[in-house]
Amino acid sequence: MQFFSLKTRIVLGEGSLGYIKSIAKKHSRVLIFSSKSMRVHGFLNEAMNYVEDANAEVEAITGVPAEPSYEYVESIMPKVREFQPDLIVALGGGSVIDVAKAVKVFYDGTELKFEEVAFISRFEKPKPIPKLKTPLIAIPSTSGAGSEVSAASVLKKGDIKYNLVSFEIAPEFAILDPRLPRTMPKEVARNSGLDVLVHGIEAYTTTAATPFSDAMAIKAIKLVYKWLPLSVQGDEKARENVHYAATMAGIAFLNARLGLCHSLSHKAAWIAPHGLLNAIFLPYVMEFNMRSEYARKRYAEITRELGFNTAQELIEVIREFNEMLGVPKLSELVSEEEFLSKLDEMSEKAYHDPLINFNPVEPSIEEIKELYKRAFYD
Protein backbone atom coordinates (compact mmCIF):
# COMPACT_ATOMS: atom_id res chain seq x y z
CA MET A 1 0.00 0.00 0.00
CA GLN A 2 1.30 3.47 -0.94
CA PHE A 3 0.11 7.03 -0.34
CA PHE A 4 0.22 10.39 -2.07
CA SER A 5 -0.75 13.53 -0.13
CA LEU A 6 -0.69 17.29 -0.47
CA LYS A 7 -1.84 19.39 2.48
CA THR A 8 -1.00 22.76 0.94
CA ARG A 9 -3.32 24.91 -1.16
CA ILE A 10 -1.24 26.49 -3.93
CA VAL A 11 -1.96 30.00 -5.23
CA LEU A 12 0.06 31.08 -8.26
CA GLY A 13 0.47 33.83 -10.84
CA GLU A 14 1.59 37.42 -11.20
CA GLY A 15 0.46 39.48 -8.21
CA SER A 16 -0.74 36.46 -6.22
CA LEU A 17 1.02 37.89 -3.14
CA GLY A 18 -2.20 39.88 -2.67
CA TYR A 19 -4.00 36.67 -1.63
CA ILE A 20 -2.53 37.24 1.86
CA LYS A 21 -5.32 39.75 2.40
CA SER A 22 -8.03 37.11 1.88
CA ILE A 23 -6.38 34.75 4.36
CA ALA A 24 -5.56 37.46 6.93
CA LYS A 25 -9.23 38.50 7.12
CA LYS A 26 -9.85 35.39 9.23
CA HIS A 27 -7.04 36.26 11.68
CA SER A 28 -6.18 39.03 14.11
CA ARG A 29 -2.39 38.82 14.72
CA VAL A 30 -0.08 37.99 11.80
CA LEU A 31 3.65 37.40 12.22
CA ILE A 32 5.77 37.61 9.04
CA PHE A 33 9.26 36.12 8.81
CA SER A 34 11.17 37.77 5.99
CA SER A 35 14.58 37.71 4.37
CA LYS A 36 16.44 41.01 4.05
CA SER A 37 16.04 40.89 0.26
CA MET A 38 12.23 40.82 0.51
CA ARG A 39 12.38 43.96 2.66
CA VAL A 40 14.81 45.67 0.27
CA HIS A 41 12.69 44.84 -2.82
CA GLY A 42 9.50 46.09 -1.18
CA PHE A 43 7.65 42.78 -0.93
CA LEU A 44 7.65 42.77 2.88
CA ASN A 45 5.96 46.18 2.96
CA GLU A 46 3.49 45.03 0.32
CA ALA A 47 2.63 41.94 2.37
CA MET A 48 2.27 43.96 5.59
CA ASN A 49 -0.04 46.41 3.81
CA TYR A 50 -2.27 43.54 2.67
CA VAL A 51 -2.51 42.30 6.27
CA GLU A 52 -3.35 45.78 7.54
CA ASP A 53 -6.00 46.11 4.80
CA ALA A 54 -7.54 42.95 6.29
CA ASN A 55 -7.74 44.77 9.67
CA ALA A 56 -5.25 42.44 11.35
CA GLU A 57 -2.27 43.44 13.48
CA VAL A 58 1.05 42.64 11.83
CA GLU A 59 4.61 42.21 13.09
CA ALA A 60 7.73 41.28 11.10
CA ILE A 61 10.97 39.50 11.96
CA THR A 62 13.57 40.18 9.27
CA GLY A 63 17.12 39.12 8.58
CA VAL A 64 16.62 35.36 8.92
CA PRO A 65 20.08 33.80 8.29
CA ALA A 66 20.76 32.01 4.99
CA GLU A 67 21.65 28.78 6.81
CA PRO A 68 19.13 28.68 9.66
CA SER A 69 20.00 27.07 12.96
CA TYR A 70 18.07 25.80 15.93
CA GLU A 71 20.05 28.31 18.01
CA TYR A 72 18.54 31.14 15.91
CA VAL A 73 15.02 29.72 16.35
CA GLU A 74 15.59 29.60 20.12
CA SER A 75 16.77 33.22 20.14
CA ILE A 76 13.57 34.58 18.52
CA MET A 77 11.03 32.47 20.43
CA PRO A 78 10.57 35.07 23.25
CA LYS A 79 9.54 37.70 20.65
CA VAL A 80 7.13 35.23 18.97
CA ARG A 81 5.49 34.30 22.28
CA GLU A 82 5.17 37.95 23.27
CA PHE A 83 3.33 38.80 20.03
CA GLN A 84 1.11 35.68 20.15
CA PRO A 85 0.33 35.34 16.41
CA ASP A 86 -2.65 33.35 15.16
CA LEU A 87 -1.19 33.24 11.61
CA ILE A 88 2.47 32.84 10.57
CA VAL A 89 3.78 33.96 7.17
CA ALA A 90 7.18 33.00 5.71
CA LEU A 91 8.35 35.40 2.98
CA GLY A 92 11.71 34.46 1.47
CA GLY A 93 13.85 31.47 0.56
CA GLY A 94 13.73 27.94 1.88
CA SER A 95 15.68 29.01 4.96
CA VAL A 96 12.99 31.51 5.98
CA ILE A 97 10.26 28.90 5.46
CA ASP A 98 12.21 26.31 7.45
CA VAL A 99 12.61 28.77 10.34
CA ALA A 100 8.88 29.58 10.29
CA LYS A 101 8.05 25.86 10.38
CA ALA A 102 10.37 25.30 13.34
CA VAL A 103 8.92 28.33 15.13
CA LYS A 104 5.44 26.87 14.62
CA VAL A 105 6.58 23.60 16.23
CA PHE A 106 8.01 25.21 19.36
CA TYR A 107 5.36 27.96 19.59
CA ASP A 108 2.41 25.56 19.50
CA GLY A 109 4.27 22.69 21.18
CA THR A 110 5.61 24.63 24.15
CA GLU A 111 6.91 21.53 25.95
CA LEU A 112 8.75 20.04 22.96
CA LYS A 113 12.54 19.71 22.94
CA PHE A 114 14.55 19.78 19.69
CA GLU A 115 16.52 16.62 20.52
CA GLU A 116 13.28 14.69 21.09
CA VAL A 117 11.51 15.60 17.82
CA ALA A 118 14.39 16.05 15.34
CA PHE A 119 15.52 13.25 13.04
CA ILE A 120 19.16 12.82 14.00
CA SER A 121 19.65 9.19 12.97
CA ARG A 122 17.65 6.73 10.90
CA PHE A 123 18.24 4.21 13.67
CA GLU A 124 16.42 6.29 16.29
CA LYS A 125 12.78 7.27 15.98
CA PRO A 126 11.99 10.75 17.32
CA LYS A 127 8.88 11.64 19.26
CA PRO A 128 6.02 12.54 16.86
CA ILE A 129 5.17 16.23 16.59
CA PRO A 130 1.67 16.68 18.07
CA LYS A 131 -1.24 18.53 16.48
CA LEU A 132 -0.28 22.17 15.82
CA LYS A 133 -2.89 24.90 15.56
CA THR A 134 -1.27 28.03 14.05
CA PRO A 135 -1.63 28.09 10.23
CA LEU A 136 1.36 28.87 8.03
CA ILE A 137 1.57 30.65 4.66
CA ALA A 138 4.78 30.04 2.70
CA ILE A 139 5.75 32.54 0.01
CA PRO A 140 9.04 31.44 -1.59
CA SER A 141 11.34 34.03 -3.15
CA THR A 142 13.86 31.45 -4.37
CA SER A 143 13.18 28.43 -6.55
CA GLY A 144 14.74 25.37 -5.01
CA ALA A 145 13.96 24.05 -1.56
CA GLY A 146 10.33 23.06 -2.14
CA SER A 147 9.80 23.91 1.52
CA GLU A 148 6.55 25.71 0.65
CA VAL A 149 4.82 22.31 0.26
CA SER A 150 7.08 19.91 2.14
CA ALA A 151 6.55 18.41 5.58
CA ALA A 152 10.16 18.97 6.64
CA SER A 153 12.22 21.75 8.17
CA VAL A 154 15.99 21.51 7.81
CA LEU A 155 17.96 23.20 10.58
CA LYS A 156 21.60 23.25 11.57
CA LYS A 157 22.63 22.52 15.10
CA GLY A 158 26.35 23.13 15.29
CA ASP A 159 27.76 22.21 11.86
CA ILE A 160 25.26 19.48 10.98
CA LYS A 161 21.79 19.68 9.43
CA TYR A 162 18.86 17.89 11.08
CA ASN A 163 15.25 17.43 10.02
CA LEU A 164 11.94 18.10 11.68
CA VAL A 165 9.46 15.96 9.76
CA SER A 166 5.68 16.02 10.17
CA PHE A 167 2.62 16.84 8.08
CA GLU A 168 1.81 19.24 10.93
CA ILE A 169 4.47 21.65 9.62
CA ALA A 170 3.51 21.50 5.94
CA PRO A 171 2.15 24.99 5.12
CA GLU A 172 -1.59 25.48 4.75
CA PHE A 173 -0.98 27.83 1.79
CA ALA A 174 1.85 28.35 -0.71
CA ILE A 175 1.80 31.56 -2.74
CA LEU A 176 3.91 31.41 -5.90
CA ASP A 177 4.19 34.97 -7.18
CA PRO A 178 6.72 35.01 -10.06
CA ARG A 179 7.67 38.62 -9.27
CA LEU A 180 9.64 37.40 -6.23
CA PRO A 181 12.16 35.01 -7.83
CA ARG A 182 13.01 37.67 -10.45
CA THR A 183 14.99 39.39 -7.67
CA MET A 184 17.37 36.43 -7.20
CA PRO A 185 21.06 37.03 -7.91
CA LYS A 186 22.45 34.77 -10.68
CA GLU A 187 24.31 32.50 -8.27
CA VAL A 188 21.25 31.94 -6.09
CA ALA A 189 19.13 31.22 -9.18
CA ARG A 190 21.71 28.65 -10.30
CA ASN A 191 22.23 26.92 -6.92
CA SER A 192 18.53 26.76 -6.05
CA GLY A 193 17.64 25.56 -9.57
CA LEU A 194 20.22 22.78 -9.35
CA ASP A 195 18.59 21.74 -6.08
CA VAL A 196 15.30 21.34 -7.97
CA LEU A 197 16.96 19.07 -10.53
CA VAL A 198 18.38 16.85 -7.78
CA HIS A 199 15.02 16.80 -5.96
CA GLY A 200 13.36 15.58 -9.15
CA ILE A 201 15.95 12.92 -9.98
CA GLU A 202 16.16 11.57 -6.43
CA ALA A 203 12.38 11.57 -5.89
CA TYR A 204 11.96 9.63 -9.16
CA THR A 205 14.48 6.97 -8.11
CA THR A 206 13.68 6.35 -4.42
CA THR A 207 12.12 3.15 -3.20
CA ALA A 208 9.03 5.15 -2.13
CA ALA A 209 8.24 6.62 -5.58
CA THR A 210 4.66 6.27 -6.90
CA PRO A 211 3.12 7.06 -10.32
CA PHE A 212 1.77 10.30 -8.81
CA SER A 213 5.11 11.49 -7.40
CA ASP A 214 6.75 10.39 -10.68
CA ALA A 215 4.52 12.76 -12.67
CA MET A 216 5.59 15.74 -10.56
CA ALA A 217 9.26 14.70 -10.52
CA ILE A 218 9.53 14.23 -14.30
CA LYS A 219 7.78 17.53 -15.06
CA ALA A 220 10.11 19.35 -12.66
CA ILE A 221 13.23 17.73 -14.18
CA LYS A 222 12.18 18.65 -17.72
CA LEU A 223 11.33 22.25 -16.78
CA VAL A 224 14.66 22.79 -15.01
CA TYR A 225 16.70 21.16 -17.74
CA LYS A 226 15.03 23.40 -20.34
CA TRP A 227 14.74 26.66 -18.41
CA LEU A 228 17.49 26.90 -15.77
CA PRO A 229 20.26 28.17 -18.12
CA LEU A 230 17.93 31.02 -19.20
CA SER A 231 16.77 31.59 -15.62
CA VAL A 232 20.38 32.12 -14.53
CA GLN A 233 20.61 34.84 -17.18
CA GLY A 234 17.53 36.54 -15.69
CA ASP A 235 14.90 35.63 -18.30
CA GLU A 236 11.49 36.32 -16.67
CA LYS A 237 9.58 33.46 -18.27
CA ALA A 238 12.40 31.06 -17.34
CA ARG A 239 12.37 32.29 -13.73
CA GLU A 240 8.63 31.65 -13.53
CA ASN A 241 8.93 28.14 -14.98
CA VAL A 242 11.74 27.15 -12.63
CA HIS A 243 9.78 28.62 -9.70
CA TYR A 244 6.83 26.34 -10.43
CA ALA A 245 9.20 23.41 -11.06
CA ALA A 246 10.63 23.86 -7.55
CA THR A 247 7.17 23.38 -6.04
CA MET A 248 6.44 20.38 -8.27
CA ALA A 249 9.70 18.76 -7.14
CA GLY A 250 8.73 19.61 -3.55
CA ILE A 251 5.43 17.75 -3.99
CA ALA A 252 7.37 14.82 -5.48
CA PHE A 253 9.82 14.48 -2.59
CA LEU A 254 7.16 15.21 0.03
CA ASN A 255 5.72 11.87 -1.04
CA ALA A 256 8.65 9.90 -2.50
CA ARG A 257 11.37 11.30 -0.20
CA LEU A 258 15.00 11.79 -1.28
CA GLY A 259 18.18 9.73 -1.26
CA LEU A 260 21.91 9.44 -0.72
CA CYS A 261 22.84 12.67 -2.54
CA HIS A 262 20.93 14.71 0.03
CA SER A 263 22.43 12.70 2.89
CA LEU A 264 25.92 13.62 1.63
CA SER A 265 25.12 17.32 1.16
CA HIS A 266 23.33 17.68 4.52
CA LYS A 267 26.40 16.46 6.36
CA ALA A 268 28.75 18.60 4.26
CA ALA A 269 26.64 21.72 4.88
CA TRP A 270 29.66 23.57 6.31
CA ILE A 271 31.39 23.57 2.90
CA ALA A 272 29.02 25.36 0.51
CA PRO A 273 25.36 26.16 -0.30
CA HIS A 274 23.09 23.11 -0.28
CA GLY A 275 22.00 23.18 -3.94
CA LEU A 276 25.60 23.52 -5.13
CA LEU A 277 26.72 20.53 -3.03
CA ASN A 278 23.82 18.46 -4.37
CA ALA A 279 24.88 19.22 -7.94
CA ILE A 280 28.49 18.26 -7.19
CA PHE A 281 27.60 14.95 -5.50
CA LEU A 282 24.81 13.87 -7.88
CA PRO A 283 26.88 12.23 -10.69
CA TYR A 284 28.88 10.19 -8.14
CA VAL A 285 25.73 9.04 -6.34
CA MET A 286 24.14 8.10 -9.66
CA GLU A 287 27.20 6.03 -10.62
CA PHE A 288 27.02 4.31 -7.22
CA ASN A 289 23.29 3.58 -7.63
CA MET A 290 23.83 2.07 -11.10
CA ARG A 291 24.53 -1.30 -9.42
CA SER A 292 20.76 -1.44 -8.83
CA GLU A 293 18.66 -2.66 -11.76
CA TYR A 294 15.76 -0.56 -10.46
CA ALA A 295 17.89 2.61 -10.42
CA ARG A 296 19.27 1.94 -13.92
CA LYS A 297 15.73 1.51 -15.23
CA ARG A 298 14.54 4.72 -13.56
CA TYR A 299 17.55 6.74 -14.78
CA ALA A 300 16.94 5.45 -18.31
CA GLU A 301 13.32 6.62 -18.13
CA ILE A 302 14.46 10.13 -17.11
CA THR A 303 17.05 10.09 -19.91
CA ARG A 304 14.43 9.29 -22.54
CA GLU A 305 12.19 12.08 -21.24
CA LEU A 306 15.09 14.50 -21.86
CA GLY A 307 15.62 13.18 -25.38
CA PHE A 308 18.59 10.86 -24.76
CA ASN A 309 18.81 7.07 -24.49
CA THR A 310 20.67 5.29 -21.68
CA ALA A 311 21.11 5.63 -17.92
CA GLN A 312 24.87 6.14 -18.39
CA GLU A 313 24.11 9.03 -20.77
CA LEU A 314 22.13 10.77 -18.03
CA ILE A 315 25.24 10.92 -15.83
CA GLU A 316 27.15 12.58 -18.67
CA VAL A 317 24.25 14.96 -19.34
CA ILE A 318 24.29 16.00 -15.65
CA ARG A 319 28.06 16.54 -15.69
CA GLU A 320 27.79 18.70 -18.83
CA PHE A 321 24.87 20.63 -17.35
CA ASN A 322 26.94 21.37 -14.22
CA GLU A 323 29.89 22.45 -16.36
CA MET A 324 27.73 24.73 -18.49
CA LEU A 325 26.40 26.42 -15.33
CA GLY A 326 29.88 26.86 -13.85
CA VAL A 327 29.50 24.43 -10.94
CA PRO A 328 32.93 24.28 -9.23
CA LYS A 329 34.80 21.18 -8.09
CA LEU A 330 34.56 20.30 -4.41
CA SER A 331 38.33 20.85 -4.12
CA GLU A 332 37.79 24.49 -5.16
CA LEU A 333 35.47 25.07 -2.20
CA VAL A 334 37.42 23.55 0.70
CA SER A 335 41.07 22.78 1.43
CA GLU A 336 42.26 19.17 1.41
CA GLU A 337 43.42 19.43 5.02
CA GLU A 338 40.04 20.66 6.30
CA PHE A 339 38.12 18.20 4.14
CA LEU A 340 40.12 15.19 5.34
CA SER A 341 39.91 16.32 8.97
CA LYS A 342 36.09 16.07 8.80
CA LEU A 343 35.75 13.17 6.37
CA ASP A 344 35.24 10.40 8.96
CA GLU A 345 32.68 12.43 10.90
CA MET A 346 30.75 13.39 7.74
CA SER A 347 30.71 9.80 6.49
CA GLU A 348 29.49 8.42 9.79
CA LYS A 349 26.73 11.02 10.07
CA ALA A 350 25.67 10.62 6.43
CA TYR A 351 25.31 6.87 7.05
CA HIS A 352 22.89 7.66 9.87
CA ASP A 353 20.88 10.15 7.77
CA PRO A 354 17.20 9.06 7.51
CA LEU A 355 17.06 9.66 3.74
CA ILE A 356 19.40 6.73 3.09
CA ASN A 357 16.45 4.48 3.91
CA PHE A 358 14.88 5.52 0.57
CA ASN A 359 17.99 5.26 -1.62
CA PRO A 360 17.85 2.38 -4.16
CA VAL A 361 21.20 1.05 -2.84
CA GLU A 362 22.18 0.82 0.85
CA PRO A 363 25.73 2.21 1.22
CA SER A 364 28.27 1.33 3.90
CA ILE A 365 30.20 4.00 5.79
CA GLU A 366 33.29 3.11 3.73
CA GLU A 367 31.37 3.52 0.47
CA ILE A 368 30.08 6.92 1.62
CA LYS A 369 33.63 7.96 2.46
CA GLU A 370 34.74 6.83 -0.99
CA LEU A 371 31.98 8.92 -2.63
CA TYR A 372 33.08 12.02 -0.71
CA LYS A 373 36.72 11.39 -1.75
CA ARG A 374 35.81 10.83 -5.40
CA ALA A 375 33.88 14.10 -5.44
CA PHE A 376 36.91 15.86 -3.95
CA TYR A 377 39.74 14.31 -5.97
CA ASP A 378 38.12 13.89 -9.42
C-alpha positions as CSV (number, residue, x, y, z in Angstrom):
1,M,0.0,0.0,0.0
2,Q,1.3,3.5,-0.9
3,F,0.1,7.0,-0.3
4,F,0.2,10.4,-2.1
5,S,-0.7,13.5,-0.1
6,L,-0.7,17.3,-0.5
7,K,-1.8,19.4,2.5
8,T,-1.0,22.8,0.9
9,R,-3.3,24.9,-1.2
10,I,-1.2,26.5,-3.9
11,V,-2.0,30.0,-5.2
12,L,0.1,31.1,-8.3
13,G,0.5,33.8,-10.8
14,E,1.6,37.4,-11.2
15,G,0.5,39.5,-8.2
16,S,-0.7,36.5,-6.2
17,L,1.0,37.9,-3.1
18,G,-2.2,39.9,-2.7
19,Y,-4.0,36.7,-1.6
20,I,-2.5,37.2,1.9
21,K,-5.3,39.8,2.4
22,S,-8.0,37.1,1.9
23,I,-6.4,34.7,4.4
24,A,-5.6,37.5,6.9
25,K,-9.2,38.5,7.1
26,K,-9.8,35.4,9.2
27,H,-7.0,36.3,11.7
28,S,-6.2,39.0,14.1
29,R,-2.4,38.8,14.7
30,V,-0.1,38.0,11.8
31,L,3.7,37.4,12.2
32,I,5.8,37.6,9.0
33,F,9.3,36.1,8.8
34,S,11.2,37.8,6.0
35,S,14.6,37.7,4.4
36,K,16.4,41.0,4.1
37,S,16.0,40.9,0.3
38,M,12.2,40.8,0.5
39,R,12.4,44.0,2.7
40,V,14.8,45.7,0.3
41,H,12.7,44.8,-2.8
42,G,9.5,46.1,-1.2
43,F,7.6,42.8,-0.9
44,L,7.6,42.8,2.9
45,N,6.0,46.2,3.0
46,E,3.5,45.0,0.3
47,A,2.6,41.9,2.4
48,M,2.3,44.0,5.6
49,N,0.0,46.4,3.8
50,Y,-2.3,43.5,2.7
51,V,-2.5,42.3,6.3
52,E,-3.4,45.8,7.5
53,D,-6.0,46.1,4.8
54,A,-7.5,43.0,6.3
55,N,-7.7,44.8,9.7
56,A,-5.3,42.4,11.4
57,E,-2.3,43.4,13.5
58,V,1.1,42.6,11.8
59,E,4.6,42.2,13.1
60,A,7.7,41.3,11.1
61,I,11.0,39.5,12.0
62,T,13.6,40.2,9.3
63,G,17.1,39.1,8.6
64,V,16.6,35.4,8.9
65,P,20.1,33.8,8.3
66,A,20.8,32.0,5.0
67,E,21.7,28.8,6.8
68,P,19.1,28.7,9.7
69,S,20.0,27.1,13.0
70,Y,18.1,25.8,15.9
71,E,20.0,28.3,18.0
72,Y,18.5,31.1,15.9
73,V,15.0,29.7,16.4
74,E,15.6,29.6,20.1
75,S,16.8,33.2,20.1
76,I,13.6,34.6,18.5
77,M,11.0,32.5,20.4
78,P,10.6,35.1,23.2
79,K,9.5,37.7,20.7
80,V,7.1,35.2,19.0
81,R,5.5,34.3,22.3
82,E,5.2,37.9,23.3
83,F,3.3,38.8,20.0
84,Q,1.1,35.7,20.2
85,P,0.3,35.3,16.4
86,D,-2.6,33.3,15.2
87,L,-1.2,33.2,11.6
88,I,2.5,32.8,10.6
89,V,3.8,34.0,7.2
90,A,7.2,33.0,5.7
91,L,8.4,35.4,3.0
92,G,11.7,34.5,1.5
93,G,13.8,31.5,0.6
94,G,13.7,27.9,1.9
95,S,15.7,29.0,5.0
96,V,13.0,31.5,6.0
97,I,10.3,28.9,5.5
98,D,12.2,26.3,7.4
99,V,12.6,28.8,10.3
100,A,8.9,29.6,10.3
101,K,8.0,25.9,10.4
102,A,10.4,25.3,13.3
103,V,8.9,28.3,15.1
104,K,5.4,26.9,14.6
105,V,6.6,23.6,16.2
106,F,8.0,25.2,19.4
107,Y,5.4,28.0,19.6
108,D,2.4,25.6,19.5
109,G,4.3,22.7,21.2
110,T,5.6,24.6,24.1
111,E,6.9,21.5,25.9
112,L,8.8,20.0,23.0
113,K,12.5,19.7,22.9
114,F,14.5,19.8,19.7
115,E,16.5,16.6,20.5
116,E,13.3,14.7,21.1
117,V,11.5,15.6,17.8
118,A,14.4,16.1,15.3
119,F,15.5,13.2,13.0
120,I,19.2,12.8,14.0
121,S,19.6,9.2,13.0
122,R,17.6,6.7,10.9
123,F,18.2,4.2,13.7
124,E,16.4,6.3,16.3
125,K,12.8,7.3,16.0
126,P,12.0,10.8,17.3
127,K,8.9,11.6,19.3
128,P,6.0,12.5,16.9
129,I,5.2,16.2,16.6
130,P,1.7,16.7,18.1
131,K,-1.2,18.5,16.5
132,L,-0.3,22.2,15.8
133,K,-2.9,24.9,15.6
134,T,-1.3,28.0,14.0
135,P,-1.6,28.1,10.2
136,L,1.4,28.9,8.0
137,I,1.6,30.7,4.7
138,A,4.8,30.0,2.7
139,I,5.8,32.5,0.0
140,P,9.0,31.4,-1.6
141,S,11.3,34.0,-3.2
142,T,13.9,31.4,-4.4
143,S,13.2,28.4,-6.5
144,G,14.7,25.4,-5.0
145,A,14.0,24.1,-1.6
146,G,10.3,23.1,-2.1
147,S,9.8,23.9,1.5
148,E,6.6,25.7,0.6
149,V,4.8,22.3,0.3
150,S,7.1,19.9,2.1
151,A,6.5,18.4,5.6
152,A,10.2,19.0,6.6
153,S,12.2,21.7,8.2
154,V,16.0,21.5,7.8
155,L,18.0,23.2,10.6
156,K,21.6,23.3,11.6
157,K,22.6,22.5,15.1
158,G,26.3,23.1,15.3
159,D,27.8,22.2,11.9
160,I,25.3,19.5,11.0
161,K,21.8,19.7,9.4
162,Y,18.9,17.9,11.1
163,N,15.2,17.4,10.0
164,L,11.9,18.1,11.7
165,V,9.5,16.0,9.8
166,S,5.7,16.0,10.2
167,F,2.6,16.8,8.1
168,E,1.8,19.2,10.9
169,I,4.5,21.6,9.6
170,A,3.5,21.5,5.9
171,P,2.1,25.0,5.1
172,E,-1.6,25.5,4.7
173,F,-1.0,27.8,1.8
174,A,1.9,28.3,-0.7
175,I,1.8,31.6,-2.7
176,L,3.9,31.4,-5.9
177,D,4.2,35.0,-7.2
178,P,6.7,35.0,-10.1
179,R,7.7,38.6,-9.3
180,L,9.6,37.4,-6.2
181,P,12.2,35.0,-7.8
182,R,13.0,37.7,-10.4
183,T,15.0,39.4,-7.7
184,M,17.4,36.4,-7.2
185,P,21.1,37.0,-7.9
186,K,22.4,34.8,-10.7
187,E,24.3,32.5,-8.3
188,V,21.3,31.9,-6.1
189,A,19.1,31.2,-9.2
190,R,21.7,28.6,-10.3
191,N,22.2,26.9,-6.9
192,S,18.5,26.8,-6.1
193,G,17.6,25.6,-9.6
194,L,20.2,22.8,-9.3
195,D,18.6,21.7,-6.1
196,V,15.3,21.3,-8.0
197,L,17.0,19.1,-10.5
198,V,18.4,16.9,-7.8
199,H,15.0,16.8,-6.0
200,G,13.4,15.6,-9.2
201,I,15.9,12.9,-10.0
202,E,16.2,11.6,-6.4
203,A,12.4,11.6,-5.9
204,Y,12.0,9.6,-9.2
205,T,14.5,7.0,-8.1
206,T,13.7,6.3,-4.4
207,T,12.1,3.1,-3.2
208,A,9.0,5.1,-2.1
209,A,8.2,6.6,-5.6
210,T,4.7,6.3,-6.9
211,P,3.1,7.1,-10.3
212,F,1.8,10.3,-8.8
213,S,5.1,11.5,-7.4
214,D,6.7,10.4,-10.7
215,A,4.5,12.8,-12.7
216,M,5.6,15.7,-10.6
217,A,9.3,14.7,-10.5
218,I,9.5,14.2,-14.3
219,K,7.8,17.5,-15.1
220,A,10.1,19.3,-12.7
221,I,13.2,17.7,-14.2
222,K,12.2,18.6,-17.7
223,L,11.3,22.2,-16.8
224,V,14.7,22.8,-15.0
225,Y,16.7,21.2,-17.7
226,K,15.0,23.4,-20.3
227,W,14.7,26.7,-18.4
228,L,17.5,26.9,-15.8
229,P,20.3,28.2,-18.1
230,L,17.9,31.0,-19.2
231,S,16.8,31.6,-15.6
232,V,20.4,32.1,-14.5
233,Q,20.6,34.8,-17.2
234,G,17.5,36.5,-15.7
235,D,14.9,35.6,-18.3
236,E,11.5,36.3,-16.7
237,K,9.6,33.5,-18.3
238,A,12.4,31.1,-17.3
239,R,12.4,32.3,-13.7
240,E,8.6,31.6,-13.5
241,N,8.9,28.1,-15.0
242,V,11.7,27.1,-12.6
243,H,9.8,28.6,-9.7
244,Y,6.8,26.3,-10.4
245,A,9.2,23.4,-11.1
246,A,10.6,23.9,-7.5
247,T,7.2,23.4,-6.0
248,M,6.4,20.4,-8.3
249,A,9.7,18.8,-7.1
250,G,8.7,19.6,-3.6
251,I,5.4,17.8,-4.0
252,A,7.4,14.8,-5.5
253,F,9.8,14.5,-2.6
254,L,7.2,15.2,0.0
255,N,5.7,11.9,-1.0
256,A,8.7,9.9,-2.5
257,R,11.4,11.3,-0.2
258,L,15.0,11.8,-1.3
259,G,18.2,9.7,-1.3
260,L,21.9,9.4,-0.7
261,C,22.8,12.7,-2.5
262,H,20.9,14.7,0.0
263,S,22.4,12.7,2.9
264,L,25.9,13.6,1.6
265,S,25.1,17.3,1.2
266,H,23.3,17.7,4.5
267,K,26.4,16.5,6.4
268,A,28.8,18.6,4.3
269,A,26.6,21.7,4.9
270,W,29.7,23.6,6.3
271,I,31.4,23.6,2.9
272,A,29.0,25.4,0.5
273,P,25.4,26.2,-0.3
274,H,23.1,23.1,-0.3
275,G,22.0,23.2,-3.9
276,L,25.6,23.5,-5.1
277,L,26.7,20.5,-3.0
278,N,23.8,18.5,-4.4
279,A,24.9,19.2,-7.9
280,I,28.5,18.3,-7.2
281,F,27.6,15.0,-5.5
282,L,24.8,13.9,-7.9
283,P,26.9,12.2,-10.7
284,Y,28.9,10.2,-8.1
285,V,25.7,9.0,-6.3
286,M,24.1,8.1,-9.7
287,E,27.2,6.0,-10.6
288,F,27.0,4.3,-7.2
289,N,23.3,3.6,-7.6
290,M,23.8,2.1,-11.1
291,R,24.5,-1.3,-9.4
292,S,20.8,-1.4,-8.8
293,E,18.7,-2.7,-11.8
294,Y,15.8,-0.6,-10.5
295,A,17.9,2.6,-10.4
296,R,19.3,1.9,-13.9
297,K,15.7,1.5,-15.2
298,R,14.5,4.7,-13.6
299,Y,17.6,6.7,-14.8
300,A,16.9,5.4,-18.3
301,E,13.3,6.6,-18.1
302,I,14.5,10.1,-17.1
303,T,17.0,10.1,-19.9
304,R,14.4,9.3,-22.5
305,E,12.2,12.1,-21.2
306,L,15.1,14.5,-21.9
307,G,15.6,13.2,-25.4
308,F,18.6,10.9,-24.8
309,N,18.8,7.1,-24.5
310,T,20.7,5.3,-21.7
311,A,21.1,5.6,-17.9
312,Q,24.9,6.1,-18.4
313,E,24.1,9.0,-20.8
314,L,22.1,10.8,-18.0
315,I,25.2,10.9,-15.8
316,E,27.2,12.6,-18.7
317,V,24.3,15.0,-19.3
318,I,24.3,16.0,-15.7
319,R,28.1,16.5,-15.7
320,E,27.8,18.7,-18.8
321,F,24.9,20.6,-17.3
322,N,26.9,21.4,-14.2
323,E,29.9,22.4,-16.4
324,M,27.7,24.7,-18.5
325,L,26.4,26.4,-15.3
326,G,29.9,26.9,-13.8
327,V,29.5,24.4,-10.9
328,P,32.9,24.3,-9.2
329,K,34.8,21.2,-8.1
330,L,34.6,20.3,-4.4
331,S,38.3,20.8,-4.1
332,E,37.8,24.5,-5.2
333,L,35.5,25.1,-2.2
334,V,37.4,23.6,0.7
335,S,41.1,22.8,1.4
336,E,42.3,19.2,1.4
337,E,43.4,19.4,5.0
338,E,40.0,20.7,6.3
339,F,38.1,18.2,4.1
340,L,40.1,15.2,5.3
341,S,39.9,16.3,9.0
342,K,36.1,16.1,8.8
343,L,35.8,13.2,6.4
344,D,35.2,10.4,9.0
345,E,32.7,12.4,10.9
346,M,30.7,13.4,7.7
347,S,30.7,9.8,6.5
348,E,29.5,8.4,9.8
349,K,26.7,11.0,10.1
350,A,25.7,10.6,6.4
351,Y,25.3,6.9,7.0
352,H,22.9,7.7,9.9
353,D,20.9,10.2,7.8
354,P,17.2,9.1,7.5
355,L,17.1,9.7,3.7
356,I,19.4,6.7,3.1
357,N,16.4,4.5,3.9
358,F,14.9,5.5,0.6
359,N,18.0,5.3,-1.6
360,P,17.9,2.4,-4.2
361,V,21.2,1.1,-2.8
362,E,22.2,0.8,0.8
363,P,25.7,2.2,1.2
364,S,28.3,1.3,3.9
365,I,30.2,4.0,5.8
366,E,33.3,3.1,3.7
367,E,31.4,3.5,0.5
368,I,30.1,6.9,1.6
369,K,33.6,8.0,2.5
370,E,34.7,6.8,-1.0
371,L,32.0,8.9,-2.6
372,Y,33.1,12.0,-0.7
373,K,36.7,11.4,-1.8
374,R,35.8,10.8,-5.4
375,A,33.9,14.1,-5.4
376,F,36.9,15.9,-3.9
377,Y,39.7,14.3,-6.0
378,D,38.1,13.9,-9.4
